[in-house]
Amino acid sequence: MHGFDEKYQDLTDYILKCTYQIWESREISAIDWHYAKDIKIRTPLGYSEGNRAGITNTMETLHEFPDRQLFGEDVIWSEHSEYGYLSSHRIISEATHLNQGMFGPASGKRLRFRTIADTNCIANAVHEEWLVRDVGAMARQIGLHPREMAAQMIAAEGGPAHAKRPFSPQDDKPGAYKSRGNDSEWGKRAGDMMTRLMKAEFSAVTDSYDRGCHLEHPGGVSAHSTAAAEAFWLGLRSSLPNAVFGIDHAIGREDPMMPPRAAIRWHLTGKHEGWGTLGAPSGAEIHVMAISHFEFGPRGIRREWTVYDEVAVWKQILLAGKTETAR
């Protein structure tokens, strides 16, 4: 790889080794070279610039969850001649909530949760990141509904007038990475299926998924079958029936000893005005930042992993002053 240390065999090797070095070897100072000085980081809970924020957030997380381990499940990546590499890194973490922090007083609970991070990598450094963590799964395992976790965060940040606002498109500052993905048939197939779903063509599920599909969804939910896939997508779309759906990045890959895969970064932006996954309509303006991974087999999608941050969604509802109808 041009501009990368020779010790890295390919982009997957680079991503996995750097993640281990920073998080589990505790070489947090490696963020100084692994993250560009002016890196742009987008998460559902907010936007930040500069690698110093990454160092602070990493230390805070390791204080709260000192035994955290990050297991890289897959890295789906693409290369662009002008914009460098884009990796979509799916991680499952295990950690114990041993100290007070963002999730409140130490609970001693053992957690398992997923994160998917899209990173633009050029010459041994990450220049932009889109990171989505299943914070809803973390909250539930500690014993809180995501709505309660969002309320707890708002209070800890000084109340609605002072609380940090979750990410919205208005906050974004476009970076140098302009690619929308690659031309893989698998990315196109996954993107077309999602577009049909968001047009309320839920027959796309039976058309596209293997009947025995394995699903991993927000809140730490594991499920199987086309019926479960339909219930998930219908529940989300019915909460935001008129929200604008967009695919921000779509890639696909075929690698030796791996099934064809796709990584789709997408969003829903609009009013919470329907009954669905988010309960009673609140009328709040919502932006959902999400990433999905798909694996394909002879009968369609065999496995799906979708991550969005339920706590960030509930925080938007509560900060909009919609607490009564959101109960």
Coordinates of C-alpha atoms in Angstrom, one line a residue:
M1 CA 0.0 0.0 0.0
H2 CA 1.5 3.3 -1.1
G3 CA 2.5 5.5 1.9
F4 CA 1.9 2.9 4.5
D5 CA 4.4 1.1 6.7
E6 CA 5.7 -2.2 5.1
K7 CA 4.6 -4.1 8.2
Y8 CA 1.0 -3.8 7.1
Q9 CA 0.0 -6.5 4.5
D10 CA -3.1 -4.8 3.4
L11 CA -5.8 -2.4 4.7
T12 CA -7.5 -5.0 6.8
D13 CA -4.2 -5.8 8.5
Y14 CA -3.6 -2.0 9.1
I15 CA -7.0 -1.4 10.6
L16 CA -6.9 -4.5 12.9
K17 CA -3.3 -3.9 14.1
C18 CA -3.8 -0.2 14.8
T19 CA -7.0 -0.8 16.7
Y20 CA -5.4 -3.4 18.9
Q21 CA -2.3 -1.2 19.5
I22 CA -4.4 1.7 20.7
W23 CA -7.1 0.0 22.6
E24 CA -5.7 -3.2 24.0
S25 CA -2.0 -2.5 24.1
R26 CA -2.9 0.9 25.6
E27 CA -0.6 2.8 23.3
I28 CA -3.1 5.6 23.2
S29 CA -0.3 8.0 22.1
A30 CA -0.4 6.1 18.7
I31 CA -3.5 8.2 17.9
D32 CA -1.1 11.1 17.3
W33 CA 0.1 9.4 14.1
H34 CA -2.8 7.0 13.4
Y35 CA -5.3 9.9 13.3
A36 CA -4.5 13.0 11.3
K37 CA -4.1 16.2 13.3
D38 CA -7.1 17.7 11.6
I39 CA -9.2 14.6 11.4
K40 CA -13.0 15.0 11.1
I41 CA -14.9 12.6 13.3
R42 CA -18.7 12.1 13.0
T43 CA -20.7 10.1 15.4
P44 CA -24.4 10.1 16.1
L45 CA -23.7 12.0 19.4
G46 CA -21.8 14.8 17.7
Y47 CA -19.1 16.1 15.4
S48 CA -15.5 16.9 16.3
E49 CA -12.2 17.8 14.7
G50 CA -8.6 17.0 15.6
N51 CA -7.0 13.9 17.1
R52 CA -6.8 15.3 20.6
A53 CA -10.5 14.7 21.0
G54 CA -9.9 11.1 20.0
I55 CA -7.2 10.7 22.7
T56 CA -9.5 12.2 25.3
N57 CA -12.5 10.0 24.3
T58 CA -10.3 6.8 24.3
M59 CA -8.9 7.5 27.8
E60 CA -12.4 8.2 29.2
T61 CA -13.8 5.0 27.7
L62 CA -10.9 2.9 29.0
H63 CA -11.3 4.4 32.4
E64 CA -15.0 3.5 32.5
F65 CA -14.5 0.1 30.9
P66 CA -10.8 -0.8 31.7
D67 CA -10.9 -4.4 30.5
R68 CA -12.5 -3.6 27.1
Q69 CA -11.5 -5.9 24.3
L70 CA -12.3 -5.2 20.6
F71 CA -12.7 -8.1 18.3
G72 CA -12.6 -7.2 14.6
E73 CA -15.3 -9.2 12.9
D74 CA -14.7 -7.8 9.4
V75 CA -13.2 -5.0 7.4
I76 CA -15.0 -4.2 4.1
W77 CA -12.9 -1.8 2.2
S78 CA -12.4 0.0 -1.2
E79 CA -9.6 2.0 -2.8
H80 CA -10.0 5.2 -4.8
S81 CA -7.3 6.6 -7.0
E82 CA -7.8 10.1 -5.8
Y83 CA -9.2 9.8 -2.2
G84 CA -7.3 6.8 -0.8
Y85 CA -8.9 4.0 1.1
L86 CA -12.2 3.6 2.8
S87 CA -12.5 0.9 5.4
S88 CA -15.8 -0.2 7.1
H89 CA -14.6 -1.9 10.2
R90 CA -17.1 -4.0 12.2
I91 CA -16.2 -4.6 15.8
I92 CA -17.8 -6.5 18.7
S93 CA -16.5 -5.4 22.1
E94 CA -16.7 -7.0 25.5
A95 CA -16.2 -4.9 28.6
T96 CA -17.1 -4.5 32.3
H97 CA -18.6 -1.3 33.6
L98 CA -16.1 -0.8 36.4
N99 CA -15.9 3.0 36.9
Q100 CA -18.1 6.0 36.7
G101 CA -18.4 7.8 33.4
M102 CA -20.8 8.6 30.6
F103 CA -23.0 5.6 31.6
G104 CA -23.3 6.7 35.2
P105 CA -22.0 5.1 38.4
A106 CA -20.1 1.8 38.0
S107 CA -22.6 -1.0 37.7
G108 CA -20.2 -3.9 37.5
K109 CA -22.2 -5.2 34.5
R110 CA -20.5 -7.2 31.7
L111 CA -21.4 -5.8 28.3
R112 CA -21.2 -6.9 24.7
F113 CA -21.9 -4.4 21.9
R114 CA -21.1 -3.6 18.3
T115 CA -19.5 -0.7 16.5
I116 CA -19.0 0.0 12.8
A117 CA -16.5 2.6 11.9
D118 CA -16.0 3.9 8.4
T119 CA -12.5 5.5 8.0
N120 CA -10.8 7.3 5.1
C121 CA -7.1 6.2 5.3
I122 CA -4.3 7.9 3.4
A123 CA -0.5 7.3 3.9
N124 CA -0.6 5.6 7.3
A125 CA -3.3 7.9 8.8
V126 CA -7.0 8.2 9.2
H127 CA -8.3 11.6 7.9
E128 CA -12.0 11.2 8.3
E129 CA -14.2 8.9 10.4
W130 CA -17.9 8.0 10.6
L131 CA -18.3 6.0 13.8
V132 CA -21.6 4.4 14.9
R133 CA -21.8 2.4 18.2
D134 CA -24.7 0.5 19.5
V135 CA -25.1 2.6 22.6
G136 CA -28.6 1.3 23.1
A137 CA -27.2 -2.2 23.7
M138 CA -24.8 -0.8 26.2
A139 CA -27.6 1.1 28.1
R140 CA -29.9 -1.9 28.1
Q141 CA -27.2 -4.2 29.6
I142 CA -26.5 -1.7 32.3
G143 CA -30.2 -1.6 33.1
L144 CA -31.4 1.5 31.4
H145 CA -33.8 2.1 28.5
P146 CA -32.1 4.2 25.8
R147 CA -34.6 7.0 26.6
E148 CA -33.5 6.9 30.2
M149 CA -29.8 6.9 29.2
A150 CA -30.4 9.9 27.0
A151 CA -32.2 11.8 29.9
Q152 CA -29.3 10.9 32.2
M153 CA -26.7 12.3 29.7
I154 CA -28.7 15.5 29.3
A155 CA -28.8 16.0 33.1
A156 CA -25.1 15.3 33.4
E157 CA -24.3 17.9 30.7
G158 CA -26.2 20.6 32.6
G159 CA -29.7 20.2 31.3
P160 CA -31.4 20.9 27.9
A161 CA -30.0 24.4 27.6
H162 CA -26.4 23.2 27.9
A163 CA -26.4 19.6 26.7
K164 CA -24.3 18.6 23.7
R165 CA -26.5 18.3 20.6
P166 CA -26.4 15.1 18.6
F167 CA -25.0 15.1 15.1
S168 CA -27.1 16.7 12.4
P169 CA -26.3 17.4 8.8
Q170 CA -26.1 21.1 9.6
D171 CA -23.2 20.5 11.8
D172 CA -21.1 18.7 9.2
K173 CA -18.0 20.2 7.6
P174 CA -17.3 18.4 4.3
G175 CA -13.8 16.8 4.2
A176 CA -11.5 15.9 1.3
Y177 CA -13.1 12.4 0.9
K178 CA -15.7 12.8 -1.9
S179 CA -16.2 9.2 -3.1
R180 CA -19.6 7.6 -2.7
G181 CA -18.2 4.1 -2.9
N182 CA -17.2 1.6 -5.6
D183 CA -19.0 0.0 -8.5
S184 CA -19.3 -3.5 -6.9
E185 CA -22.5 -5.3 -7.8
W186 CA -22.9 -6.3 -4.1
G187 CA -22.9 -2.7 -2.9
K188 CA -25.4 -1.9 -5.6
R189 CA -27.6 -4.8 -4.8
A190 CA -27.7 -3.9 -1.1
G191 CA -28.3 -0.3 -1.8
D192 CA -31.1 -1.0 -4.2
M193 CA -32.8 -3.3 -1.7
M194 CA -32.6 -0.6 1.0
T195 CA -34.0 2.0 -1.3
R196 CA -37.0 -0.3 -2.0
L197 CA -37.5 -0.8 1.7
M198 CA -37.5 3.0 2.4
K199 CA -40.1 3.4 -0.3
A200 CA -42.3 1.0 1.7
E201 CA -41.7 -1.9 -0.7
F202 CA -41.3 -4.4 2.1
S203 CA -41.5 -7.3 -0.4
A204 CA -37.9 -6.4 -0.9
V205 CA -37.2 -8.5 2.2
T206 CA -38.5 -11.8 0.8
D207 CA -37.0 -10.9 -2.6
S208 CA -33.5 -10.2 -1.2
Y209 CA -33.0 -12.2 2.0
D210 CA -32.4 -15.9 2.6
R211 CA -35.3 -17.2 4.6
G212 CA -32.9 -18.4 7.3
C213 CA -30.9 -15.2 7.5
H214 CA -29.1 -14.2 10.7
L215 CA -29.6 -10.6 11.8
E216 CA -27.9 -8.3 14.3
H217 CA -29.8 -5.1 15.0
P218 CA -29.6 -2.1 17.4
G219 CA -30.1 -2.7 21.0
G220 CA -28.0 -5.9 20.9
V221 CA -30.9 -7.8 19.2
S222 CA -30.0 -11.1 17.5
A223 CA -32.7 -12.6 15.3
H224 CA -33.3 -14.9 12.3
S225 CA -35.7 -15.1 9.4
T226 CA -37.2 -12.8 6.8
A227 CA -40.1 -12.1 9.2
A228 CA -37.6 -10.6 11.7
A229 CA -35.9 -8.6 9.0
E230 CA -39.2 -7.2 7.8
A231 CA -40.3 -6.3 11.4
F232 CA -37.1 -4.4 12.0
W233 CA -37.2 -2.3 8.8
L234 CA -41.0 -1.7 9.0
G235 CA -40.7 -0.6 12.7
L236 CA -38.0 1.9 11.9
R237 CA -39.6 3.3 8.8
S238 CA -43.1 3.6 10.4
S239 CA -41.6 5.8 13.1
L240 CA -40.1 8.1 10.4
P241 CA -42.6 7.6 7.5
N242 CA -41.7 10.7 5.6
A243 CA -38.1 11.2 6.6
V244 CA -35.6 11.5 3.7
F245 CA -33.5 8.4 3.2
G246 CA -30.1 8.7 1.7
I247 CA -27.2 6.4 1.0
D248 CA -23.9 8.2 1.8
H249 CA -21.5 5.5 0.8
A250 CA -21.9 2.0 -0.7
I251 CA -19.1 -0.5 -1.3
G252 CA -18.9 -4.2 -2.0
R253 CA -16.1 -6.8 -1.9
E254 CA -15.2 -10.3 -2.9
D255 CA -12.2 -11.9 -1.1
P256 CA -10.8 -15.4 -0.9
M257 CA -12.5 -17.6 1.6
M258 CA -15.1 -14.9 2.3
P259 CA -18.7 -14.6 1.0
P260 CA -19.5 -11.5 -1.1
R261 CA -20.1 -8.5 1.2
A262 CA -21.4 -5.0 1.2
A263 CA -21.1 -2.0 3.5
I264 CA -23.7 0.8 3.3
R265 CA -23.5 4.0 5.3
W266 CA -27.0 5.7 5.2
H267 CA -29.3 8.1 7.0
L268 CA -32.9 9.0 7.7
T269 CA -33.7 12.7 8.3
G270 CA -37.1 14.0 9.2
K271 CA -39.9 14.1 11.7
H272 CA -40.8 11.4 14.2
E273 CA -44.5 11.4 13.2
G274 CA -45.5 7.7 13.1
W275 CA -46.1 4.8 15.6
G276 CA -43.2 2.4 15.3
T277 CA -39.9 1.4 16.9
L278 CA -39.7 4.8 18.7
G279 CA -43.2 4.6 20.2
A280 CA -45.7 7.4 20.3
P281 CA -45.1 10.1 17.6
S282 CA -43.3 13.1 19.1
G283 CA -43.0 15.4 16.1
A284 CA -39.3 15.9 16.8
E285 CA -36.8 16.4 14.0
I286 CA -34.6 13.3 13.9
H287 CA -31.4 12.5 12.1
V288 CA -30.4 8.8 12.1
M289 CA -26.8 8.0 11.2
A290 CA -26.5 4.3 10.4
I291 CA -24.2 1.7 8.8
S292 CA -25.2 -1.8 7.6
H293 CA -23.1 -4.7 6.6
F294 CA -24.5 -7.6 4.4
E295 CA -23.2 -11.0 3.5
F296 CA -24.6 -12.7 0.4
G297 CA -25.2 -16.4 -0.3
P298 CA -26.9 -18.5 -3.0
R299 CA -30.4 -17.6 -1.7
G300 CA -29.8 -13.9 -1.0
I301 CA -28.6 -12.0 2.1
R302 CA -27.5 -14.6 4.7
R303 CA -26.3 -12.2 7.3
E304 CA -27.0 -8.6 8.2
W305 CA -25.5 -6.2 10.8
T306 CA -27.1 -2.8 11.2
V307 CA -26.0 -0.3 13.8
Y308 CA -27.5 3.0 14.8
D309 CA -27.4 4.8 18.1
E310 CA -30.8 4.6 19.9
V311 CA -29.6 6.9 22.7
A312 CA -28.6 9.6 20.2
V313 CA -32.1 9.4 18.6
W314 CA -33.8 9.6 22.0
K315 CA -31.6 12.5 23.0
Q316 CA -32.9 14.4 19.9
I317 CA -36.5 13.7 21.0
L318 CA -35.9 14.9 24.5
L319 CA -33.9 18.0 23.6
A320 CA -36.8 18.9 21.3
G321 CA -39.0 19.1 24.4
K322 CA -41.1 16.1 23.4
T323 CA -40.8 14.3 26.7
E324 CA -44.5 13.8 27.3
T325 CA -45.5 12.2 24.0
A326 CA -42.3 10.1 24.0
R327 CA -43.1 8.2 27.2

